[in-house]
Structure formats: C-alpha cells, structure tokens
Amino acid sequence: MLERRACAVLRQPRSTQRKPARGRDDEAALTADIVELAKAYGRYGYRRITALLRHAGWMVNAKRVQRIWRREGLKVPQKQPKRGRLWLNDGSCVRVCAERPNHVSADDFVEDRTHDGRKYRMLNVIDEVTCEYLAIGIDRKLNSTTVIDVLSDLFILRGVPDHIRSDNGPEFVAKAVRDWIGAVAAETAYIEPGSPWENGYCESFNSKLRDEMLNGEIFYSLKEAKAAIEAWRRHYNEVRPHSSLGYRPPAPIVLFPERPAALTRPAPPGAQPLALRPVMH
C-alpha cells in the first residue's frame, strides 16, 4: 500500500511517517509548574503566569506558555460590563492626571461581610503612577475620622501627595477632612457625582481585590479579615505581576530571586506554597 493512501486512511499527516516528533526535555516540568501556578493564582492569565515563571528562573516566552495553557484547558473567565463616559466638547475628560509618584493618591471604600453576615468596610489608598497599594483601613464602620487617621499615618511614612482623588461620599467631603487636607498642603480632586470611571485606577484595583481575594475567602472574624487582607496587600505590592508595569510588581523586594521564594512569601491567603522544579537547559 502506498504511503499516501495509508496516511489518508488513518487520517495522519505524511510528515509523521518521515520526521520523528521533537519534544523538549523540560516540557513536562514546565507544564506541571504552569498548572501549579494556575491553581495557586486562579485569577491570573497566562501573561502573569509567564512573568512569575521568569522570576523563578524559567527561560520561556509567553507564546509557549499560552500553547501549554490552551492545551491544558486553563481559562480565566472575564466579565467586564461596558460603561459610558462624560466628555467635554473637545473629547477630553475632566480629571487631574498623575505625572509622577506621589502626585495623585486615589481613595475609595469597599464593603464585604464576614461569615456571620455582619458588614465591614475597607478604605483603600493607591498611587496612580506606581500602582502601589499604599494603605488600608478596615473596620465595621468607617467615618471621616478614620480617613484622617489612615491618611495621616501614610503621609508621615511616604510624604504628602499633591492631590487626593476620591468620590463625593460623606466621609471624604466632610468639613474636617477638607480642612485637614488643606492644612497638610494637599489638594482634593473630587470626581463628578455618578462618574466612578473618573477614579478608574482605584475602581480597577477594587475589582482585582474583590476578584482575587474577597470572592474566594470566608472570614469568620474581623481580625481574620484584617490579617488576610494585609497579607494580600503585601503580595500585591511585592509579588503580583502588574501588566501596566511590564509584568513587574509595584514595589518588589527581590527583583530576580534564584529560587522562587518570592512566589510564596507573602502568598495569598489559602494558596499553597509553590516549589518549582529546577530549570533544565
């Protein structure tokens, strides 16, 4: 029987009978590490997984990781509702744009509940240029006094920013808060009412906090929530690859560790420590 006809019957390419398949020696080890990372960081896509692999010592590009990612059936569901914008006649949006670190700090509140159904609130503060998670305040109830306490501690450590962006909530527009911001020589940058997209950096961060942390954890007490969220804050700043920063963390403590210790210290709550295999060259 002719080779052409035999391959047609078996539905195989003729090249399989002439050229032996070539595989890489480290394919199995790389696949196992990708699957382990996907399990530990369930909301990360293949690009962030690639960045973590490179920091761990793998010499691999995103295309190879994507091929393995698809072959293993890994997927991150995306749900992003469309929103409108308020524009001026010239097509620009009214907002102060951050130009350097510590130029604009964005503040916003996030709510969640402990296992007993009681509500607690979080005050998140981020830097719009470095994307660093600067500070967090967590309590059952947060008011203007809490805002001043959190910001004052932050300003002592990091300095006073030029602008503080927030919405028009009562905690931010209170007279005590405005007087205190003016006393420290900063300026307020309130967004327009009903326009959360003008505080887009903080809104984007809040969605990551809820998607990667709050939606996957059950907290039985406020103290447990404080400890777990603070650990995630350190992980976000020191380990988590950020796409707008070239898949580098906002404030890494180790740039290129020889062993993947940075992948597991500090780790997100509930994640299992990851021990990657040595890279085969």
PDB file of C-alpha atoms in Angstrom:
ATOM      1  CA  MET A   1       0.000   0.000   0.000  1.00  0.00           C
ATOM      2  CA  LEU A   2       1.216   3.436  -0.848  1.00  0.00           C
ATOM      3  CA  GLU A   3       2.247   5.720   1.977  1.00  0.00           C
ATOM      4  CA  ARG A   4      -0.087   8.454   0.740  1.00  0.00           C
ATOM      5  CA  ARG A   5      -3.117   6.137   0.795  1.00  0.00           C
ATOM      6  CA  ALA A   6      -2.250   4.616   4.164  1.00  0.00           C
ATOM      7  CA  CYS A   7      -1.936   8.052   5.770  1.00  0.00           C
ATOM      8  CA  ALA A   8      -5.237   9.110   4.198  1.00  0.00           C
ATOM      9  CA  VAL A   9      -6.999   6.066   5.659  1.00  0.00           C
ATOM     10  CA  LEU A  10      -5.501   6.650   9.126  1.00  0.00           C
ATOM     11  CA  ARG A  11      -6.015  10.427   8.822  1.00  0.00           C
ATOM     12  CA  GLN A  12      -2.418  11.179   9.672  1.00  0.00           C
ATOM     13  CA  PRO A  13      -0.119  13.720   8.041  1.00  0.00           C
ATOM     14  CA  ARG A  14       2.531  12.109   5.862  1.00  0.00           C
ATOM     15  CA  SER A  15       5.198  14.020   7.761  1.00  0.00           C
ATOM     16  CA  THR A  16       4.558  11.823  10.806  1.00  0.00           C
ATOM     17  CA  GLN A  17       5.973   8.860   8.868  1.00  0.00           C
ATOM     18  CA  ARG A  18       9.106  10.656   7.783  1.00  0.00           C
ATOM     19  CA  LYS A  19      10.120  13.030  10.556  1.00  0.00           C
ATOM     20  CA  PRO A  20      10.135  11.960  14.195  1.00  0.00           C
ATOM     21  CA  ALA A  21       8.308  14.275  16.568  1.00  0.00           C
ATOM     22  CA  ARG A  22      10.618  16.524  18.516  1.00  0.00           C
ATOM     23  CA  GLY A  23       9.760  17.464  22.073  1.00  0.00           C
ATOM     24  CA  ARG A  24      11.563  19.426  24.725  1.00  0.00           C
ATOM     25  CA  ASP A  25      13.031  17.720  27.726  1.00  0.00           C
ATOM     26  CA  ASP A  26      11.547  20.274  30.126  1.00  0.00           C
ATOM     27  CA  GLU A  27       8.015  20.232  28.662  1.00  0.00           C
ATOM     28  CA  ALA A  28       6.551  18.062  31.428  1.00  0.00           C
ATOM     29  CA  ALA A  29       8.215  20.070  34.210  1.00  0.00           C
ATOM     30  CA  LEU A  30       7.101  23.390  32.697  1.00  0.00           C
ATOM     31  CA  THR A  31       3.545  22.116  32.261  1.00  0.00           C
ATOM     32  CA  ALA A  32       3.410  20.978  35.877  1.00  0.00           C
ATOM     33  CA  ASP A  33       4.666  24.359  37.109  1.00  0.00           C
ATOM     34  CA  ILE A  34       2.145  26.241  34.973  1.00  0.00           C
ATOM     35  CA  VAL A  35      -0.697  24.121  36.336  1.00  0.00           C
ATOM     36  CA  GLU A  36       0.519  24.651  39.915  1.00  0.00           C
ATOM     37  CA  LEU A  37       0.719  28.409  39.406  1.00  0.00           C
ATOM     38  CA  ALA A  38      -2.750  28.436  37.847  1.00  0.00           C
ATOM     39  CA  LYS A  39      -4.081  26.601  40.905  1.00  0.00           C
ATOM     40  CA  ALA A  40      -2.348  28.944  43.349  1.00  0.00           C
ATOM     41  CA  TYR A  41      -3.351  32.115  41.464  1.00  0.00           C
ATOM     42  CA  GLY A  42      -6.684  31.248  39.921  1.00  0.00           C
ATOM     43  CA  ARG A  43      -7.394  34.722  38.573  1.00  0.00           C
ATOM     44  CA  TYR A  44      -4.075  35.170  36.753  1.00  0.00           C
ATOM     45  CA  GLY A  45      -3.859  34.808  32.982  1.00  0.00           C
ATOM     46  CA  TYR A  46      -1.017  33.235  31.035  1.00  0.00           C
ATOM     47  CA  ARG A  47       0.897  36.516  30.739  1.00  0.00           C
ATOM     48  CA  ARG A  48       1.169  36.959  34.520  1.00  0.00           C
ATOM     49  CA  ILE A  49       1.994  33.272  34.855  1.00  0.00           C
ATOM     50  CA  THR A  50       4.799  33.833  32.327  1.00  0.00           C
ATOM     51  CA  ALA A  51       6.164  36.685  34.423  1.00  0.00           C
ATOM     52  CA  LEU A  52       6.151  34.524  37.563  1.00  0.00           C
ATOM     53  CA  LEU A  53       7.917  31.717  35.712  1.00  0.00           C
ATOM     54  CA  ARG A  54      10.623  34.093  34.504  1.00  0.00           C
ATOM     55  CA  HIS A  55      11.165  35.421  38.013  1.00  0.00           C
ATOM     56  CA  ALA A  56      11.533  31.814  39.160  1.00  0.00           C
ATOM     57  CA  GLY A  57      14.287  31.156  36.600  1.00  0.00           C
ATOM     58  CA  TRP A  58      12.480  29.724  33.576  1.00  0.00           C
ATOM     59  CA  MET A  59      13.672  30.948  30.173  1.00  0.00           C
ATOM     60  CA  VAL A  60      10.277  30.878  28.482  1.00  0.00           C
ATOM     61  CA  ASN A  61       8.228  33.245  26.371  1.00  0.00           C
ATOM     62  CA  ALA A  62       4.521  33.994  26.527  1.00  0.00           C
ATOM     63  CA  LYS A  63       3.704  32.087  23.304  1.00  0.00           C
ATOM     64  CA  ARG A  64       4.957  28.792  24.687  1.00  0.00           C
ATOM     65  CA  VAL A  65       3.101  29.332  27.954  1.00  0.00           C
ATOM     66  CA  GLN A  66      -0.052  30.192  26.010  1.00  0.00           C
ATOM     67  CA  ARG A  67       0.235  26.995  23.965  1.00  0.00           C
ATOM     68  CA  ILE A  68       0.522  24.888  27.105  1.00  0.00           C
ATOM     69  CA  TRP A  69      -2.200  26.967  28.758  1.00  0.00           C
ATOM     70  CA  ARG A  70      -4.662  26.153  25.979  1.00  0.00           C
ATOM     71  CA  ARG A  71      -3.612  22.520  25.750  1.00  0.00           C
ATOM     72  CA  GLU A  72      -4.308  22.038  29.473  1.00  0.00           C
ATOM     73  CA  GLY A  73      -7.692  23.742  29.182  1.00  0.00           C
ATOM     74  CA  LEU A  74      -6.869  26.596  31.559  1.00  0.00           C
ATOM     75  CA  LYS A  75      -9.107  29.655  31.413  1.00  0.00           C
ATOM     76  CA  VAL A  76      -9.805  32.850  33.336  1.00  0.00           C
ATOM     77  CA  PRO A  77     -13.422  33.989  32.830  1.00  0.00           C
ATOM     78  CA  GLN A  78     -13.710  37.669  32.061  1.00  0.00           C
ATOM     79  CA  LYS A  79     -16.756  39.761  32.950  1.00  0.00           C
ATOM     80  CA  GLN A  80     -16.339  43.424  32.121  1.00  0.00           C
ATOM     81  CA  PRO A  81     -19.529  45.483  31.733  1.00  0.00           C
ATOM     82  CA  LYS A  82     -19.425  48.435  29.395  1.00  0.00           C
ATOM     83  CA  ARG A  83     -19.818  51.902  30.870  1.00  0.00           C
ATOM     84  CA  GLY A  84     -20.376  55.325  29.416  1.00  0.00           C
ATOM     85  CA  ARG A  85     -18.265  58.430  29.971  1.00  0.00           C
ATOM     86  CA  LEU A  86     -18.822  62.125  30.458  1.00  0.00           C
ATOM     87  CA  TRP A  87     -16.853  64.022  27.819  1.00  0.00           C
ATOM     88  CA  LEU A  88     -16.252  67.655  27.005  1.00  0.00           C
ATOM     89  CA  ASN A  89     -16.783  69.091  23.541  1.00  0.00           C
ATOM     90  CA  ASP A  90     -13.121  68.592  22.636  1.00  0.00           C
ATOM     91  CA  GLY A  91     -13.261  64.903  23.567  1.00  0.00           C
ATOM     92  CA  SER A  92     -11.336  65.209  26.827  1.00  0.00           C
ATOM     93  CA  CYS A  93     -12.429  64.056  30.249  1.00  0.00           C
ATOM     94  CA  VAL A  94     -12.214  66.396  33.249  1.00  0.00           C
ATOM     95  CA  ARG A  95      -9.681  64.923  35.660  1.00  0.00           C
ATOM     96  CA  VAL A  96      -6.232  65.564  37.138  1.00  0.00           C
ATOM     97  CA  CYS A  97      -3.726  63.201  35.500  1.00  0.00           C
ATOM     98  CA  ALA A  98      -0.925  61.788  37.636  1.00  0.00           C
ATOM     99  CA  GLU A  99       2.537  62.612  36.273  1.00  0.00           C
ATOM    100  CA  ARG A 100       4.952  61.172  38.858  1.00  0.00           C
ATOM    101  CA  PRO A 101       4.958  59.024  42.005  1.00  0.00           C
ATOM    102  CA  ASN A 102       3.193  60.604  44.968  1.00  0.00           C
ATOM    103  CA  HIS A 103       1.471  63.084  42.676  1.00  0.00           C
ATOM    104  CA  VAL A 104      -2.079  61.707  42.913  1.00  0.00           C
ATOM    105  CA  SER A 105      -3.298  59.257  45.557  1.00  0.00           C
ATOM    106  CA  ALA A 106      -6.671  57.623  44.904  1.00  0.00           C
ATOM    107  CA  ASP A 107      -9.008  56.645  47.766  1.00  0.00           C
ATOM    108  CA  ASP A 108     -12.158  54.559  47.779  1.00  0.00           C
ATOM    109  CA  PHE A 109     -14.249  52.289  50.004  1.00  0.00           C
ATOM    110  CA  VAL A 110     -15.026  48.596  49.510  1.00  0.00           C
ATOM    111  CA  GLU A 111     -17.611  46.663  51.511  1.00  0.00           C
ATOM    112  CA  ASP A 112     -17.780  42.978  52.348  1.00  0.00           C
ATOM    113  CA  ARG A 113     -19.264  40.713  55.024  1.00  0.00           C
ATOM    114  CA  THR A 114     -17.864  38.211  57.485  1.00  0.00           C
ATOM    115  CA  HIS A 115     -19.313  34.707  57.828  1.00  0.00           C
ATOM    116  CA  ASP A 116     -21.895  35.858  60.387  1.00  0.00           C
ATOM    117  CA  GLY A 117     -23.356  38.331  57.874  1.00  0.00           C
ATOM    118  CA  ARG A 118     -22.000  41.461  59.549  1.00  0.00           C
ATOM    119  CA  LYS A 119     -20.705  44.125  57.230  1.00  0.00           C
ATOM    120  CA  TYR A 120     -17.218  45.615  57.333  1.00  0.00           C
ATOM    121  CA  ARG A 121     -15.650  48.341  55.212  1.00  0.00           C
ATOM    122  CA  MET A 122     -12.192  48.883  53.736  1.00  0.00           C
ATOM    123  CA  LEU A 123     -10.549  52.187  52.851  1.00  0.00           C
ATOM    124  CA  ASN A 124      -8.044  51.590  50.046  1.00  0.00           C
ATOM    125  CA  VAL A 125      -5.348  54.083  49.073  1.00  0.00           C
ATOM    126  CA  ILE A 126      -3.233  53.583  45.930  1.00  0.00           C
ATOM    127  CA  ASP A 127      -0.682  55.578  43.942  1.00  0.00           C
ATOM    128  CA  GLU A 128      -1.898  56.172  40.387  1.00  0.00           C
ATOM    129  CA  VAL A 129       1.591  56.095  38.819  1.00  0.00           C
ATOM    130  CA  THR A 130       3.338  53.251  40.643  1.00  0.00           C
ATOM    131  CA  CYS A 131       0.051  51.315  41.194  1.00  0.00           C
ATOM    132  CA  GLU A 132       1.288  50.567  44.717  1.00  0.00           C
ATOM    133  CA  TYR A 133      -1.279  49.612  47.359  1.00  0.00           C
ATOM    134  CA  LEU A 134      -0.238  52.283  49.868  1.00  0.00           C
ATOM    135  CA  ALA A 135      -2.541  51.790  52.849  1.00  0.00           C
ATOM    136  CA  ILE A 136      -5.728  50.151  54.038  1.00  0.00           C
ATOM    137  CA  GLY A 137      -8.127  50.811  56.897  1.00  0.00           C
ATOM    138  CA  ILE A 138     -10.553  48.061  57.935  1.00  0.00           C
ATOM    139  CA  ASP A 139     -13.366  48.288  60.500  1.00  0.00           C
ATOM    140  CA  ARG A 140     -17.055  47.658  60.922  1.00  0.00           C
ATOM    141  CA  LYS A 141     -17.746  51.354  60.429  1.00  0.00           C
ATOM    142  CA  LEU A 142     -15.509  53.953  58.816  1.00  0.00           C
ATOM    143  CA  ASN A 143     -16.053  57.695  59.014  1.00  0.00           C
ATOM    144  CA  SER A 144     -14.173  60.920  58.347  1.00  0.00           C
ATOM    145  CA  THR A 145     -12.037  60.419  61.456  1.00  0.00           C
ATOM    146  CA  THR A 146     -10.838  57.066  60.104  1.00  0.00           C
ATOM    147  CA  VAL A 147      -9.974  58.683  56.770  1.00  0.00           C
ATOM    148  CA  ILE A 148      -7.815  61.264  58.548  1.00  0.00           C
ATOM    149  CA  ASP A 149      -6.129  58.600  60.702  1.00  0.00           C
ATOM    150  CA  VAL A 150      -5.241  56.368  57.737  1.00  0.00           C
ATOM    151  CA  LEU A 151      -4.018  59.239  55.566  1.00  0.00           C
ATOM    152  CA  SER A 152      -2.013  60.882  58.356  1.00  0.00           C
ATOM    153  CA  ASP A 153      -0.110  57.659  59.086  1.00  0.00           C
ATOM    154  CA  LEU A 154       0.530  57.227  55.354  1.00  0.00           C
ATOM    155  CA  PHE A 155       1.738  60.807  54.843  1.00  0.00           C
ATOM    156  CA  ILE A 156       4.183  60.522  57.741  1.00  0.00           C
ATOM    157  CA  LEU A 157       5.790  57.495  56.054  1.00  0.00           C
ATOM    158  CA  ARG A 158       5.514  58.446  52.381  1.00  0.00           C
ATOM    159  CA  GLY A 159       5.124  62.210  52.282  1.00  0.00           C
ATOM    160  CA  VAL A 160       2.133  64.337  51.301  1.00  0.00           C
ATOM    161  CA  PRO A 161       0.863  63.905  47.703  1.00  0.00           C
ATOM    162  CA  ASP A 162      -0.118  66.875  45.581  1.00  0.00           C
ATOM    163  CA  HIS A 163      -3.682  65.654  45.028  1.00  0.00           C
ATOM    164  CA  ILE A 164      -6.052  63.208  46.727  1.00  0.00           C
ATOM    165  CA  ARG A 165      -8.663  61.775  44.365  1.00  0.00           C
ATOM    166  CA  SER A 166     -11.911  60.418  45.796  1.00  0.00           C
ATOM    167  CA  ASP A 167     -15.646  60.362  45.235  1.00  0.00           C
ATOM    168  CA  ASN A 168     -18.166  62.646  46.888  1.00  0.00           C
ATOM    169  CA  GLY A 169     -19.025  60.335  49.764  1.00  0.00           C
ATOM    170  CA  PRO A 170     -19.777  61.899  53.145  1.00  0.00           C
ATOM    171  CA  GLU A 171     -16.512  60.542  54.590  1.00  0.00           C
ATOM    172  CA  PHE A 172     -14.455  62.442  52.001  1.00  0.00           C
ATOM    173  CA  VAL A 173     -16.413  65.704  51.709  1.00  0.00           C
ATOM    174  CA  ALA A 174     -16.733  66.206  55.466  1.00  0.00           C
ATOM    175  CA  LYS A 175     -15.517  69.620  56.621  1.00  0.00           C
ATOM    176  CA  ALA A 176     -12.979  68.059  58.989  1.00  0.00           C
ATOM    177  CA  VAL A 177     -11.392  66.077  56.133  1.00  0.00           C
ATOM    178  CA  ARG A 178     -11.268  69.047  53.774  1.00  0.00           C
ATOM    179  CA  ASP A 179      -9.779  71.298  56.445  1.00  0.00           C
ATOM    180  CA  TRP A 180      -7.172  68.678  57.320  1.00  0.00           C
ATOM    181  CA  ILE A 181      -6.203  68.134  53.657  1.00  0.00           C
ATOM    182  CA  GLY A 182      -5.773  71.863  53.247  1.00  0.00           C
ATOM    183  CA  ALA A 183      -3.691  72.036  56.431  1.00  0.00           C
ATOM    184  CA  VAL A 184      -1.188  69.473  55.082  1.00  0.00           C
ATOM    185  CA  ALA A 185      -0.850  71.460  51.808  1.00  0.00           C
ATOM    186  CA  ALA A 186      -2.593  68.906  49.589  1.00  0.00           C
ATOM    187  CA  GLU A 187      -5.488  69.443  47.190  1.00  0.00           C
ATOM    188  CA  THR A 188      -8.682  67.482  46.715  1.00  0.00           C
ATOM    189  CA  ALA A 189      -9.605  66.066  43.312  1.00  0.00           C
ATOM    190  CA  TYR A 190     -13.227  65.021  43.688  1.00  0.00           C
ATOM    191  CA  ILE A 191     -14.780  63.154  40.790  1.00  0.00           C
ATOM    192  CA  GLU A 192     -18.106  64.154  39.284  1.00  0.00           C
ATOM    193  CA  PRO A 193     -21.157  62.622  41.006  1.00  0.00           C
ATOM    194  CA  GLY A 194     -22.219  59.399  39.333  1.00  0.00           C
ATOM    195  CA  SER A 195     -18.936  59.091  37.404  1.00  0.00           C
ATOM    196  CA  PRO A 196     -16.885  56.304  39.061  1.00  0.00           C
ATOM    197  CA  TRP A 197     -14.784  55.888  35.894  1.00  0.00           C
ATOM    198  CA  GLU A 198     -13.059  59.200  36.719  1.00  0.00           C
ATOM    199  CA  ASN A 199     -11.463  57.323  39.622  1.00  0.00           C
ATOM    200  CA  GLY A 200     -10.603  54.478  37.285  1.00  0.00           C
ATOM    201  CA  TYR A 201      -7.326  53.405  38.887  1.00  0.00           C
ATOM    202  CA  CYS A 202      -8.931  52.791  42.259  1.00  0.00           C
ATOM    203  CA  GLU A 203     -12.048  51.207  40.722  1.00  0.00           C
ATOM    204  CA  SER A 204      -9.833  48.818  38.742  1.00  0.00           C
ATOM    205  CA  PHE A 205      -7.895  47.963  41.873  1.00  0.00           C
ATOM    206  CA  ASN A 206     -11.097  47.371  43.845  1.00  0.00           C
ATOM    207  CA  SER A 207     -12.259  44.878  41.235  1.00  0.00           C
ATOM    208  CA  LYS A 208      -8.939  42.992  41.486  1.00  0.00           C
ATOM    209  CA  LEU A 209      -9.194  42.949  45.286  1.00  0.00           C
ATOM    210  CA  ARG A 210     -12.689  41.509  45.138  1.00  0.00           C
ATOM    211  CA  ASP A 211     -11.946  39.095  42.307  1.00  0.00           C
ATOM    212  CA  GLU A 212      -8.631  37.694  43.569  1.00  0.00           C
ATOM    213  CA  MET A 213      -9.171  37.938  47.323  1.00  0.00           C
ATOM    214  CA  LEU A 214     -12.619  38.681  48.744  1.00  0.00           C
ATOM    215  CA  ASN A 215     -14.665  36.413  46.461  1.00  0.00           C
ATOM    216  CA  GLY A 216     -12.534  33.379  47.332  1.00  0.00           C
ATOM    217  CA  GLU A 217     -12.254  33.757  51.122  1.00  0.00           C
ATOM    218  CA  ILE A 218     -14.578  33.280  54.085  1.00  0.00           C
ATOM    219  CA  PHE A 219     -13.685  35.377  57.128  1.00  0.00           C
ATOM    220  CA  TYR A 220     -15.113  34.324  60.473  1.00  0.00           C
ATOM    221  CA  SER A 221     -13.997  37.455  62.331  1.00  0.00           C
ATOM    222  CA  LEU A 222     -12.875  40.988  61.623  1.00  0.00           C
ATOM    223  CA  LYS A 223      -9.411  40.221  62.987  1.00  0.00           C
ATOM    224  CA  GLU A 224      -9.016  37.375  60.491  1.00  0.00           C
ATOM    225  CA  ALA A 225     -10.092  39.660  57.644  1.00  0.00           C
ATOM    226  CA  LYS A 226      -7.546  42.303  58.664  1.00  0.00           C
ATOM    227  CA  ALA A 227      -4.666  39.806  58.772  1.00  0.00           C
ATOM    228  CA  ALA A 228      -5.568  38.108  55.476  1.00  0.00           C
ATOM    229  CA  ILE A 229      -6.163  41.328  53.531  1.00  0.00           C
ATOM    230  CA  GLU A 230      -2.934  42.857  54.841  1.00  0.00           C
ATOM    231  CA  ALA A 231      -1.057  39.741  53.657  1.00  0.00           C
ATOM    232  CA  TRP A 232      -2.698  40.127  50.241  1.00  0.00           C
ATOM    233  CA  ARG A 233      -1.671  43.824  50.206  1.00  0.00           C
ATOM    234  CA  ARG A 234       1.975  42.845  50.658  1.00  0.00           C
ATOM    235  CA  HIS A 235       1.614  40.165  47.991  1.00  0.00           C
ATOM    236  CA  TYR A 236       0.082  42.721  45.598  1.00  0.00           C
ATOM    237  CA  ASN A 237       2.959  45.153  46.119  1.00  0.00           C
ATOM    238  CA  GLU A 238       5.901  42.735  46.246  1.00  0.00           C
ATOM    239  CA  VAL A 239       4.989  39.699  44.112  1.00  0.00           C
ATOM    240  CA  ARG A 240       1.955  40.121  41.863  1.00  0.00           C
ATOM    241  CA  PRO A 241       2.972  40.995  38.258  1.00  0.00           C
ATOM    242  CA  HIS A 242       1.243  44.149  37.024  1.00  0.00           C
ATOM    243  CA  SER A 243       0.522  44.401  33.312  1.00  0.00           C
ATOM    244  CA  SER A 244       0.911  48.202  33.106  1.00  0.00           C
ATOM    245  CA  LEU A 245       4.366  47.936  34.721  1.00  0.00           C
ATOM    246  CA  GLY A 246       5.752  45.423  32.236  1.00  0.00           C
ATOM    247  CA  TYR A 247       4.573  42.499  34.390  1.00  0.00           C
ATOM    248  CA  ARG A 248       6.638  43.613  37.357  1.00  0.00           C
ATOM    249  CA  PRO A 249       5.252  44.095  40.863  1.00  0.00           C
ATOM    250  CA  PRO A 250       4.759  47.706  42.022  1.00  0.00           C
ATOM    251  CA  ALA A 251       7.263  47.500  44.898  1.00  0.00           C
ATOM    252  CA  PRO A 252       9.328  44.282  44.633  1.00  0.00           C
ATOM    253  CA  ILE A 253      11.672  43.389  47.475  1.00  0.00           C
ATOM    254  CA  VAL A 254      13.590  40.870  45.327  1.00  0.00           C
ATOM    255  CA  LEU A 255      13.960  41.537  41.606  1.00  0.00           C
ATOM    256  CA  PHE A 256      15.371  38.248  40.309  1.00  0.00           C
ATOM    257  CA  PRO A 257      15.483  35.580  43.040  1.00  0.00           C
ATOM    258  CA  GLU A 258      17.486  32.457  42.307  1.00  0.00           C
ATOM    259  CA  ARG A 259      14.768  30.313  43.832  1.00  0.00           C
ATOM    260  CA  PRO A 260      11.059  31.126  43.608  1.00  0.00           C
ATOM    261  CA  ALA A 261      10.797  32.251  47.244  1.00  0.00           C
ATOM    262  CA  ALA A 262       9.118  35.471  46.144  1.00  0.00           C
ATOM    263  CA  LEU A 263       6.262  33.405  44.731  1.00  0.00           C
ATOM    264  CA  THR A 264       5.346  32.100  48.157  1.00  0.00           C
ATOM    265  CA  ARG A 265       6.288  34.930  50.554  1.00  0.00           C
ATOM    266  CA  PRO A 266       3.896  36.501  51.216  1.00  0.00           C
ATOM    267  CA  ALA A 267       1.363  34.247  49.470  1.00  0.00           C
ATOM    268  CA  PRO A 268      -2.332  34.994  49.011  1.00  0.00           C
ATOM    269  CA  PRO A 269      -4.452  33.550  51.820  1.00  0.00           C
ATOM    270  CA  GLY A 270      -5.468  29.985  51.068  1.00  0.00           C
ATOM    271  CA  ALA A 271      -2.800  29.470  48.409  1.00  0.00           C
ATOM    272  CA  GLN A 272      -0.475  26.511  48.764  1.00  0.00           C
ATOM    273  CA  PRO A 273       3.285  27.180  48.742  1.00  0.00           C
ATOM    274  CA  LEU A 274       4.750  26.568  45.307  1.00  0.00           C
ATOM    275  CA  ALA A 275       8.065  24.788  44.867  1.00  0.00           C
ATOM    276  CA  LEU A 276       9.048  24.896  41.217  1.00  0.00           C
ATOM    277  CA  ARG A 277      11.422  22.375  39.785  1.00  0.00           C
ATOM    278  CA  PRO A 278      14.903  23.378  38.637  1.00  0.00           C
ATOM    279  CA  VAL A 279      15.027  24.584  35.079  1.00  0.00           C
ATOM    280  CA  MET A 280      16.512  22.151  32.577  1.00  0.00           C
ATOM    281  CA  HIS A 281      18.743  23.746  29.961  1.00  0.00           C
TER     282      HIS A 281
END
